[in-house]
Amino acid sequence: MASIIEFSGPVLVARDNERRGMWSVDGVLTFERPVATPDRVVDGWVLPGFVDAHCHIGLGVGGAVDEATTLAQAQADLAAGTLLIRDAGSPSDTRWVQQRTDLPRLIRSGRHIARSRRYLRGLGHEIEADQLVETVRKEARDGDGWVKLVGDWIDRGVGDLAASFPAELVKDAIAAAHDEGARVTAHCFAEDTIDDMLDANIDCIEHATGLLPRHIPRLVEQSVPIVPTLVNIATFPEIAAQAAPKFPEYAGHMVRLWERRRERVLEAFEAGVAIYAGTDAGSVIKHGRIADEMRELHDAGLPPWAVLEAACWGARSWLGAEGISEGASADVVLCADDPRLEVATVCDPKHIVLRGRIIR
């Protein structure tokens, strides 16, 4: 590890705050020039390390994966410039990842909490409704300040998406998590599920494919962000095609949700809803795709600065993590061009620095 790194290019402390002259000294950022000569000088537009706000470390298609696979997942994210991950549910105990200084920082949510026989097998706690509050309390104590609910999934008896748990129990469960000092986020595909979660004072909505105009003022008023996971939503047509022979109503619903995915994200952004970037990597989505998600947000209509808020400055502030400031950990990404003008430059970072160590 170079003990002193000089960053010779522009430093983007925030959207409208560009500075020059920054160093990493023993892994800590400073704007005061060190007396000693730098061991390395790196050039490029400096950003806080990318945040994947919906990622699954230690999760594979069938559930928990071994440590070697988990390590490869974390390394793939690191190589893409993701230096902070908010886990969104994993059956693996990934505390050991947090002890590795050569891997991205990780905020754990524990396991998904789903309804019995109403979710992908092996991924989460599958429980009955009367176990919801107790399970949420346990996960709130076991995680790093977040609990993940599966708000809806296909109900084969109904033939379409349906809520996982009764709305009143969801209220009690989220209140219990708040009592434990944890925030709650929920997987929400369907329209009515978002209503239930907002009624229950949820802290975040994942996917939010069912977002309707009636939800947007409430999201703003209650300061509830969304994490759209657009690279995952791109799989909806394939899911619908597989389901169509047995569940045509569900299949049609999924296609309609996919068709207006970009429209709903842009409507939310223009109304002032906070949006954060998440890939949903860890099952069918490969790790290391944060740049793809950022480009998807841009394709939905978000300007470059808003994309960077979703994956850098804003996301770090929301999660209580350090950005670029005096005394902060040297967790930064350097781009060849100004990312506020050209989002595509995030796809191939020029340099990646984690805890003052030059990864690339």
Coordinates of C-alpha atoms in Angstrom, one line a residue, residues 18-259:
E18 CA -15.1 20.7 -6.9
R19 CA -11.7 21.0 -5.2
R20 CA -8.1 20.5 -6.2
G21 CA -5.3 19.2 -4.0
M22 CA -6.1 16.0 -2.1
W23 CA -3.9 13.3 -0.6
S24 CA -4.3 9.9 1.1
V25 CA -2.0 9.6 4.1
D26 CA -1.9 6.1 5.6
G27 CA -5.4 5.5 4.2
V28 CA -6.9 8.8 5.4
L29 CA -8.0 11.7 3.1
T30 CA -6.6 15.2 3.7
F31 CA -6.6 18.5 1.8
E32 CA -3.4 19.6 3.5
R33 CA -0.2 18.9 1.5
P34 CA 2.0 16.4 3.4
V35 CA 5.6 17.2 4.1
A36 CA 6.8 14.0 2.7
T37 CA 6.9 13.2 -1.1
P38 CA 4.0 11.1 -2.3
D39 CA 4.7 7.5 -3.1
R40 CA 2.2 7.6 -6.0
V41 CA 0.5 10.3 -8.0
V42 CA -2.8 9.3 -9.7
D43 CA -4.8 11.4 -12.1
G44 CA -8.5 11.5 -12.9
W45 CA -11.8 12.9 -11.7
V46 CA -12.2 11.8 -8.1
L47 CA -15.5 10.5 -6.7
P48 CA -16.5 8.8 -3.5
G49 CA -16.5 5.0 -4.0
F50 CA -19.6 3.7 -5.7
V51 CA -22.5 2.4 -3.5
D52 CA -24.6 -0.7 -4.5
A53 CA -27.6 -0.1 -2.3
H54 CA -29.3 -3.4 -3.2
C55 CA -26.8 -6.3 -3.4
H56 CA -26.6 -9.8 -2.1
I57 CA -23.2 -11.0 -0.9
G58 CA -23.2 -14.7 -0.1
L59 CA -26.3 -15.5 -2.1
G60 CA -26.6 -17.6 -5.2
V61 CA -29.5 -19.0 -7.3
G62 CA -30.2 -21.8 -4.8
G63 CA -29.5 -19.9 -1.6
A64 CA -26.3 -19.6 0.5
V65 CA -22.9 -20.0 -1.3
D66 CA -19.5 -21.0 0.1
E67 CA -16.9 -18.5 1.2
A68 CA -14.9 -18.9 -2.0
T69 CA -18.0 -17.8 -4.1
T70 CA -18.8 -15.0 -1.7
L71 CA -15.2 -13.8 -2.0
A72 CA -15.5 -13.8 -5.8
Q73 CA -18.7 -11.8 -5.6
A74 CA -17.2 -9.1 -3.4
Q75 CA -14.1 -8.9 -5.6
A76 CA -16.2 -8.5 -8.7
D77 CA -18.0 -5.6 -7.0
L78 CA -14.7 -4.1 -5.9
A79 CA -13.3 -4.3 -9.5
A80 CA -16.3 -2.2 -10.7
G81 CA -15.6 0.5 -8.2
T82 CA -18.3 -0.5 -5.6
L83 CA -16.7 0.2 -2.3
L84 CA -19.8 0.2 -0.1
I85 CA -22.6 -2.4 -0.3
R86 CA -25.9 -2.4 1.5
D87 CA -26.8 -6.0 1.7
A88 CA -30.5 -6.6 0.9
G89 CA -30.8 -10.0 2.3
S90 CA -28.5 -13.1 2.4
P91 CA -28.7 -16.5 4.0
S92 CA -25.0 -16.5 4.5
D93 CA -23.2 -15.2 7.6
T94 CA -21.0 -12.6 5.9
R95 CA -19.5 -10.9 9.0
W96 CA -16.1 -12.2 7.9
V97 CA -16.4 -10.0 4.8
Q98 CA -16.6 -7.0 7.1
Q99 CA -13.2 -8.0 8.7
R100 CA -11.4 -8.0 5.3
T101 CA -9.7 -4.7 4.6
D102 CA -9.3 -5.7 0.9
L103 CA -13.0 -6.0 0.3
P104 CA -15.8 -3.4 0.0
R105 CA -17.4 -2.2 3.2
L106 CA -20.6 -4.1 3.9
I107 CA -23.8 -3.1 5.7
R108 CA -25.8 -6.3 6.5
S109 CA -29.5 -6.8 6.5
G110 CA -29.6 -10.4 7.6
R111 CA -32.0 -12.8 5.8
H112 CA -35.0 -11.9 3.7
I113 CA -38.3 -12.4 5.6
A114 CA -40.9 -14.0 3.4
R115 CA -44.2 -15.9 3.6
S116 CA -44.1 -19.7 3.7
R117 CA -44.0 -21.2 0.2
R118 CA -44.3 -17.7 -1.3
Y119 CA -40.7 -17.0 -2.3
L120 CA -37.6 -18.4 -3.9
R121 CA -36.6 -21.5 -2.0
G122 CA -33.5 -21.2 0.2
L123 CA -33.2 -17.5 0.2
G124 CA -35.0 -16.2 3.3
H125 CA -36.8 -17.1 6.5
E126 CA -40.2 -18.5 5.3
I127 CA -42.7 -17.9 8.0
E128 CA -46.4 -17.6 8.7
A129 CA -48.0 -14.3 9.4
D130 CA -48.1 -14.8 13.2
Q131 CA -44.3 -15.1 13.3
L132 CA -43.7 -11.8 11.5
V133 CA -43.1 -9.4 14.4
E134 CA -40.9 -11.9 16.3
T135 CA -38.8 -12.6 13.2
V136 CA -38.4 -8.9 12.4
R137 CA -37.2 -8.2 16.0
K138 CA -34.6 -11.0 15.7
E139 CA -33.3 -9.8 12.3
A140 CA -33.2 -6.2 13.6
R141 CA -30.9 -7.3 16.4
D142 CA -28.8 -9.5 14.1
G143 CA -28.2 -7.1 11.2
D144 CA -26.4 -3.8 10.8
G145 CA -29.5 -1.5 11.2
W146 CA -31.6 -2.9 8.3
V147 CA -34.3 -5.5 8.0
K148 CA -35.5 -6.8 4.6
L149 CA -39.2 -7.8 4.0
V150 CA -40.5 -9.6 1.0
G151 CA -43.6 -7.4 0.6
D152 CA -45.2 -9.4 -2.2
W153 CA -44.7 -12.4 -4.5
I154 CA -46.9 -14.5 -6.8
D155 CA -49.8 -16.2 -5.0
R156 CA -50.5 -19.3 -7.1
G157 CA -54.0 -19.5 -5.7
V158 CA -54.8 -16.0 -6.9
G159 CA -52.7 -16.3 -10.1
D160 CA -51.0 -12.9 -9.6
L161 CA -48.9 -10.8 -7.3
A162 CA -50.3 -10.5 -3.8
A163 CA -49.1 -9.2 -0.5
S164 CA -47.1 -11.5 1.7
F165 CA -48.5 -10.4 5.0
P166 CA -51.6 -8.7 6.3
A167 CA -51.2 -4.9 6.4
E168 CA -51.8 -4.6 10.1
L169 CA -49.1 -7.1 10.9
V170 CA -46.7 -5.2 8.7
K171 CA -47.4 -2.1 10.7
D172 CA -46.6 -3.9 13.9
A173 CA -43.5 -5.5 12.5
I174 CA -42.0 -2.2 11.2
A175 CA -42.8 -0.6 14.5
A176 CA -40.9 -3.4 16.2
A177 CA -37.9 -2.9 14.0
H178 CA -37.9 0.8 14.8
D179 CA -38.1 0.0 18.5
E180 CA -34.9 -2.0 18.0
G181 CA -33.2 0.9 16.2
A182 CA -33.3 -0.7 12.7
R183 CA -34.7 0.6 9.4
V184 CA -36.9 -1.6 7.2
T185 CA -36.9 -2.0 3.5
A186 CA -39.3 -4.1 1.4
H187 CA -39.3 -5.9 -1.9
C188 CA -42.3 -4.4 -3.7
F189 CA -43.4 -5.3 -7.2
A190 CA -47.1 -4.7 -7.0
E191 CA -49.0 -1.5 -6.8
D192 CA -51.0 -2.1 -3.6
T193 CA -48.0 -3.3 -1.7
I194 CA -46.5 0.1 -1.8
D195 CA -49.7 1.5 -0.2
D196 CA -49.4 -1.0 2.6
M197 CA -45.7 -0.2 3.2
L198 CA -46.2 3.5 3.2
D199 CA -49.1 3.1 5.7
A200 CA -46.7 1.1 7.9
N201 CA -44.0 3.8 7.8
I202 CA -41.5 1.8 5.8
D203 CA -38.0 3.3 5.4
C204 CA -37.3 2.3 1.8
I205 CA -38.9 0.6 -1.2
E206 CA -37.0 -1.9 -3.3
H207 CA -37.8 -2.2 -7.0
A208 CA -41.0 -0.1 -6.8
T209 CA -42.3 -1.3 -10.1
G210 CA -45.9 -0.7 -9.1
L211 CA -45.3 3.0 -8.4
L212 CA -48.3 5.1 -9.3
P213 CA -49.0 8.8 -9.2
R214 CA -50.9 8.4 -5.9
H215 CA -47.7 7.1 -4.2
I216 CA -45.3 9.8 -5.2
P217 CA -46.5 12.6 -2.9
R218 CA -46.4 10.2 0.0
L219 CA -42.9 9.0 -0.8
V220 CA -41.8 12.7 -0.7
E221 CA -43.7 13.6 2.4
Q222 CA -42.5 10.6 4.3
S223 CA -38.9 10.8 2.9
V224 CA -39.0 7.3 1.7
P225 CA -36.5 6.5 -1.1
I226 CA -36.7 3.9 -3.8
V227 CA -34.0 1.6 -5.2
P228 CA -35.3 0.7 -8.6
T229 CA -32.8 -2.2 -9.5
L230 CA -33.4 -1.6 -13.2
V231 CA -30.9 -4.2 -14.3
N232 CA -33.0 -6.8 -12.5
I233 CA -36.3 -5.4 -13.8
A234 CA -34.9 -6.1 -17.3
T235 CA -35.5 -9.8 -16.6
F236 CA -39.3 -9.4 -16.2
P237 CA -40.2 -10.3 -19.8
E238 CA -38.3 -13.6 -19.5
I239 CA -40.1 -14.3 -16.2
A240 CA -43.4 -13.5 -17.7
A241 CA -42.8 -15.8 -20.7
Q242 CA -42.0 -18.7 -18.4
A243 CA -45.1 -18.1 -16.2
A244 CA -47.6 -17.3 -19.0
P245 CA -48.8 -20.9 -19.7
K246 CA -49.9 -21.4 -16.0
F247 CA -50.3 -17.9 -14.8
P248 CA -51.3 -15.6 -17.6
E249 CA -52.6 -12.8 -15.4
Y250 CA -49.4 -12.7 -13.5
A251 CA -47.4 -12.8 -16.7
G252 CA -49.3 -9.9 -18.2
H253 CA -48.9 -7.9 -15.0
M254 CA -45.2 -8.4 -15.0
V255 CA -44.9 -7.2 -18.6
R256 CA -46.9 -4.1 -17.8
L257 CA -44.7 -3.3 -14.8
W258 CA -41.6 -3.7 -17.1
E259 CA -43.0 -1.5 -19.8

